[in-house]
CSV table of C-alpha atoms in Angstrom, one decimal:
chain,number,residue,atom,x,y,z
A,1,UNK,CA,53.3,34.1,-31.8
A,2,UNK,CA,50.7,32.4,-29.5
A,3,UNK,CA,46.8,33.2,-30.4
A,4,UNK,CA,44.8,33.2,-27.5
A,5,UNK,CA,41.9,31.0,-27.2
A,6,UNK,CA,39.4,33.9,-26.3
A,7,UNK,CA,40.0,34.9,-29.9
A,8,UNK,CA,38.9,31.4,-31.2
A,9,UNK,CA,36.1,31.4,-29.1
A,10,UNK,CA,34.2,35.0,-30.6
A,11,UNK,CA,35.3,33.7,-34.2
A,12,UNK,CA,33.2,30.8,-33.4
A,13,UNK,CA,30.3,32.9,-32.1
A,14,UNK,CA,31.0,35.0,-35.3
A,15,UNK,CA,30.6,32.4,-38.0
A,16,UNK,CA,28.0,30.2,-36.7
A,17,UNK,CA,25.5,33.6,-36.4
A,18,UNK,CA,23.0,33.9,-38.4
A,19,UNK,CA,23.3,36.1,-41.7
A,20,UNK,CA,20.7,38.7,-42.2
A,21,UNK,CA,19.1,36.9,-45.4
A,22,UNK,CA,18.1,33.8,-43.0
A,23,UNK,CA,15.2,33.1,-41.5
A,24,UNK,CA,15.9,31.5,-38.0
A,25,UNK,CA,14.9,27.5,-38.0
A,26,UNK,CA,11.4,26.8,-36.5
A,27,UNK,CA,11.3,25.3,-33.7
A,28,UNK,CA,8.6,23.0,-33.7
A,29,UNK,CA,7.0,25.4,-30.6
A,30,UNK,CA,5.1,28.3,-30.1
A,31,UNK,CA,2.8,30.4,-31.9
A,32,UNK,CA,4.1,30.1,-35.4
A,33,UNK,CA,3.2,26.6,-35.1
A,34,UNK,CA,-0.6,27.2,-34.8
A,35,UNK,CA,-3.3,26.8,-37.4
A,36,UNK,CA,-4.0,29.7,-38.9
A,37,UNK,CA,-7.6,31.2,-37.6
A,38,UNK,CA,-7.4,29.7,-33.7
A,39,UNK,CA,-10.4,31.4,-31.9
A,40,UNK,CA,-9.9,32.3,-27.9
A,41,UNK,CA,-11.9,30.1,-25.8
A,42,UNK,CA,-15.5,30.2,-25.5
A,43,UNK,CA,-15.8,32.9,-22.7
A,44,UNK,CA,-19.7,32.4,-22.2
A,45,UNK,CA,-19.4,28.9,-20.7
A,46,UNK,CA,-22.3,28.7,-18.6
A,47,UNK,CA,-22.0,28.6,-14.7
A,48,UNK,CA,-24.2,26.9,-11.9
A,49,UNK,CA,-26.4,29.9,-11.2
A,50,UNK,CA,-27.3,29.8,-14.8
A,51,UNK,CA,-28.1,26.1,-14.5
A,52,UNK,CA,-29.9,26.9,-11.7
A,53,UNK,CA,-32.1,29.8,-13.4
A,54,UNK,CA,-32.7,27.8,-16.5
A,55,UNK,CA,-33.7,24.6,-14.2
A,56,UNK,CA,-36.3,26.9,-12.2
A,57,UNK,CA,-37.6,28.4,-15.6
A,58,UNK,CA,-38.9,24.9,-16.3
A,59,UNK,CA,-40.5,24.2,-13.4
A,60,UNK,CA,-38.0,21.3,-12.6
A,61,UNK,CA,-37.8,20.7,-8.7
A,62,UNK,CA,-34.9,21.2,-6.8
A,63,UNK,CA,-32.7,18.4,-6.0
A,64,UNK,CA,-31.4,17.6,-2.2
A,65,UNK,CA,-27.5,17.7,-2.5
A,66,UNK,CA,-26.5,14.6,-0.7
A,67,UNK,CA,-22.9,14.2,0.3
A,68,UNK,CA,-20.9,11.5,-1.0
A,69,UNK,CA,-19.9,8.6,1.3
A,70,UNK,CA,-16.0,8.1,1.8
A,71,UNK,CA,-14.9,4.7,0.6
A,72,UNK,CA,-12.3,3.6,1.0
A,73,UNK,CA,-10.0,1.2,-1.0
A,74,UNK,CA,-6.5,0.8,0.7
A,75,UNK,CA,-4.8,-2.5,0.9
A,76,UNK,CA,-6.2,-2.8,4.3
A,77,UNK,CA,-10.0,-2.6,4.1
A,78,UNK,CA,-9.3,-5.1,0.6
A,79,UNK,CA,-7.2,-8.3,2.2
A,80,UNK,CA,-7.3,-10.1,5.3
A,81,UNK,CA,-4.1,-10.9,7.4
A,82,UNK,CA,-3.0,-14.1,8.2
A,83,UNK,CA,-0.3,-14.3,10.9
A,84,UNK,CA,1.8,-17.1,12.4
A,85,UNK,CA,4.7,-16.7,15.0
A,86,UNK,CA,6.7,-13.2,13.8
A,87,UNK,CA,5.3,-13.4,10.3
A,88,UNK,CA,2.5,-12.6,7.9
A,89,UNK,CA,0.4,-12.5,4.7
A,90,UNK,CA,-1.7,-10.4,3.1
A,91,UNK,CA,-4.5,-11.9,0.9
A,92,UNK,CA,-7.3,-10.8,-0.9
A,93,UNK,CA,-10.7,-11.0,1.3
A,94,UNK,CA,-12.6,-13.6,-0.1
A,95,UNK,CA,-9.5,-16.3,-0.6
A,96,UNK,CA,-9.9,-18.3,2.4
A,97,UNK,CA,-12.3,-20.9,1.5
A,98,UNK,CA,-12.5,-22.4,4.8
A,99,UNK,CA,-11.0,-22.4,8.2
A,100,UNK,CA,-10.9,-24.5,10.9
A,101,UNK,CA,-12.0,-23.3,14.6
A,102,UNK,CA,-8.6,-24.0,16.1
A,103,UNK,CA,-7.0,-21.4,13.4
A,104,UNK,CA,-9.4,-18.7,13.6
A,105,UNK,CA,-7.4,-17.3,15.9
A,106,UNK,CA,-4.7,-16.7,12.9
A,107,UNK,CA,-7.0,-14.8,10.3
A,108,UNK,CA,-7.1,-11.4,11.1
A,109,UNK,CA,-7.8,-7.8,9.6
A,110,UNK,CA,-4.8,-6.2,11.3
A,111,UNK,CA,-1.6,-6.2,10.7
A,112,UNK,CA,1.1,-7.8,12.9
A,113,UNK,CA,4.3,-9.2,12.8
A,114,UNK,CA,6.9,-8.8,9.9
A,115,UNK,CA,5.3,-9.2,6.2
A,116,UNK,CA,6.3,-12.5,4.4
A,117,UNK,CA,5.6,-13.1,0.1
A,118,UNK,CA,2.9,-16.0,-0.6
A,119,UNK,CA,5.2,-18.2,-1.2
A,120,UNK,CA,7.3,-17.9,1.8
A,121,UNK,CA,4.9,-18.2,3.8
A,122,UNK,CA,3.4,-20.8,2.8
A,123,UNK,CA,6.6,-23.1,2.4
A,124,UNK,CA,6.9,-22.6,6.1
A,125,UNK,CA,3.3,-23.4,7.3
A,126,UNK,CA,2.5,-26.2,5.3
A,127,UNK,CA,1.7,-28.2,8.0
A,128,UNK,CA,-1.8,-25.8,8.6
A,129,UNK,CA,-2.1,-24.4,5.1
A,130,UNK,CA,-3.1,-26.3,1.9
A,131,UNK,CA,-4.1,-24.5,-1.4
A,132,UNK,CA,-7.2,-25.0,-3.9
A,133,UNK,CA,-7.0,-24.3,-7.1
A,134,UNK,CA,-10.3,-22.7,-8.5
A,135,UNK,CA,-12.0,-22.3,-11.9
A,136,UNK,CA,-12.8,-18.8,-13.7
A,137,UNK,CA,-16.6,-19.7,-13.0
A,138,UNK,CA,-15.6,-20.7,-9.3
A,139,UNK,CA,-13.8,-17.1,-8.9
A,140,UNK,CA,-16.8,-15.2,-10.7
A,141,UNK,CA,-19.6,-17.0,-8.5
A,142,UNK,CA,-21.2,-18.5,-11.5
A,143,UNK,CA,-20.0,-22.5,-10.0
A,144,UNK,CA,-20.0,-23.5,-6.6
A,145,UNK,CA,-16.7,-25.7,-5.3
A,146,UNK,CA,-18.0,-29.5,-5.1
A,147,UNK,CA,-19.9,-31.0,-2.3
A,148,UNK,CA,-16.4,-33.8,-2.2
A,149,UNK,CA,-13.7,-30.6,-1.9
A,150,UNK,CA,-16.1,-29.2,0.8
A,151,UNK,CA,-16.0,-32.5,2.7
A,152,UNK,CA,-12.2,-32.9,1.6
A,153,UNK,CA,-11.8,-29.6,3.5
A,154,UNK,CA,-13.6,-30.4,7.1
A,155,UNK,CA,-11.6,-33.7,7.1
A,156,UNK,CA,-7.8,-31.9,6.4
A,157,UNK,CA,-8.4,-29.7,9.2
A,158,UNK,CA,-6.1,-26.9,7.6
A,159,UNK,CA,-6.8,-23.3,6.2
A,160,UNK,CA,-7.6,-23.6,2.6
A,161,UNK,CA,-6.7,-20.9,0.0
A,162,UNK,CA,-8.1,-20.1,-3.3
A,163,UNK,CA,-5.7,-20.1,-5.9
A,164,UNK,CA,-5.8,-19.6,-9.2
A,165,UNK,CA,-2.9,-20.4,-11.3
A,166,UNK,CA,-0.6,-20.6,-7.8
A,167,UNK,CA,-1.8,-17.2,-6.5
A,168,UNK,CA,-4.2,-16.3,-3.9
A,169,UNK,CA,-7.4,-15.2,-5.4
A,170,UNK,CA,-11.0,-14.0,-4.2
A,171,UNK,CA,-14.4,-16.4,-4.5
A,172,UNK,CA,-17.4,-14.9,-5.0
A,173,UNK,CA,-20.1,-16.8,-3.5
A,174,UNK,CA,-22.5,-18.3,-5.7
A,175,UNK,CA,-25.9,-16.4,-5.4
A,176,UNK,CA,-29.3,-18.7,-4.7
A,177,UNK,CA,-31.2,-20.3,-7.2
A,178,UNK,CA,-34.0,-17.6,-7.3
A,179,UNK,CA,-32.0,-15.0,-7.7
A,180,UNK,CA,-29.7,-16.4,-10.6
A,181,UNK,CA,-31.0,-15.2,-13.9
């Protein structure tokens, strides 16, 4: 005789029910789960016209609201652009440490042409681009580059980029004397 296998399946649902001198397990959720004595949320929190009242009570003047001013921090308003042929960069503003007049042209704020890595890009223009590796002090502003790499620079006649430990980086520029601490 052939049992069908409906009849397995409700024995199975039979035995695996819970007997009537269990407690079901707890789930690790829910309202059982709470300490014991939980008050409701404070329902008095106070709201601006209150703030207001008690702020007039004192005699405190009242303050001009003055709207905030939208900055913005995209990628864009943060790096420059610097383009050649089809291709470009993005760098942090701040990283180009000095640029010849013939390349001006190249340093932009815009976008244009297809985006290239550091590295790319700069394997394929290194007859225009040279690298300077900075100090900590140098990046922070506290230590100005050398009167010899400034020189170095003019004499090259190619774009030089901060770097600091092979990547691009931004200088800050070192305040004057007077206003140094």
């Amino acid at each position: 005789m052939k049992i069908p296998p409906s009849l397995f399946a409700v024995l199975g649902l039979l035995a695996s029910a819970p007997t009537r001198g269990e407690e079901p397990r707890p789930s690790g959720r829910g309202p059982e789960v709470l300490p014991p004595g939980l008050q409701p949320p404070a329902s008095d929190v106070t709201n601006d016209e209150a703030f207001r009242a008690k702020r007039a009570a004192s005699g405190a003047t009242m303050l001009k609201p003055v709207p905030r001013q939208a900055k913005s921090y995209s990628i864009e308003e943060l790096s420059i652009f610097i383009s050649h042929g089809e291709t470009h960069v993005i760098l942090p503003k701040g990283s180009v440490i000095f640029c010849p007049d013939e390349l001006a042209n190249r340093v932009s704020n815009k976008v244009s042409g297809k985006p290239v890595t550091w590295n790319e890009f700069l394997v394929a223009n290194r007859n225009w681009i040279s690298t300077h590796e900075v100090t900590l002090a140098q990046v922070r502003g506290e230590a100005p580059l050398s009167e010899e790499d400034r020189k170095a620079f003019t004499t090259s006649g190619r774009m030089v980029i901060a770097t600091l430990r092979g990547n691009p980086i931004t200088v800050l520029p070192v305040p004057p004397p007077d206003i140094q601490p």
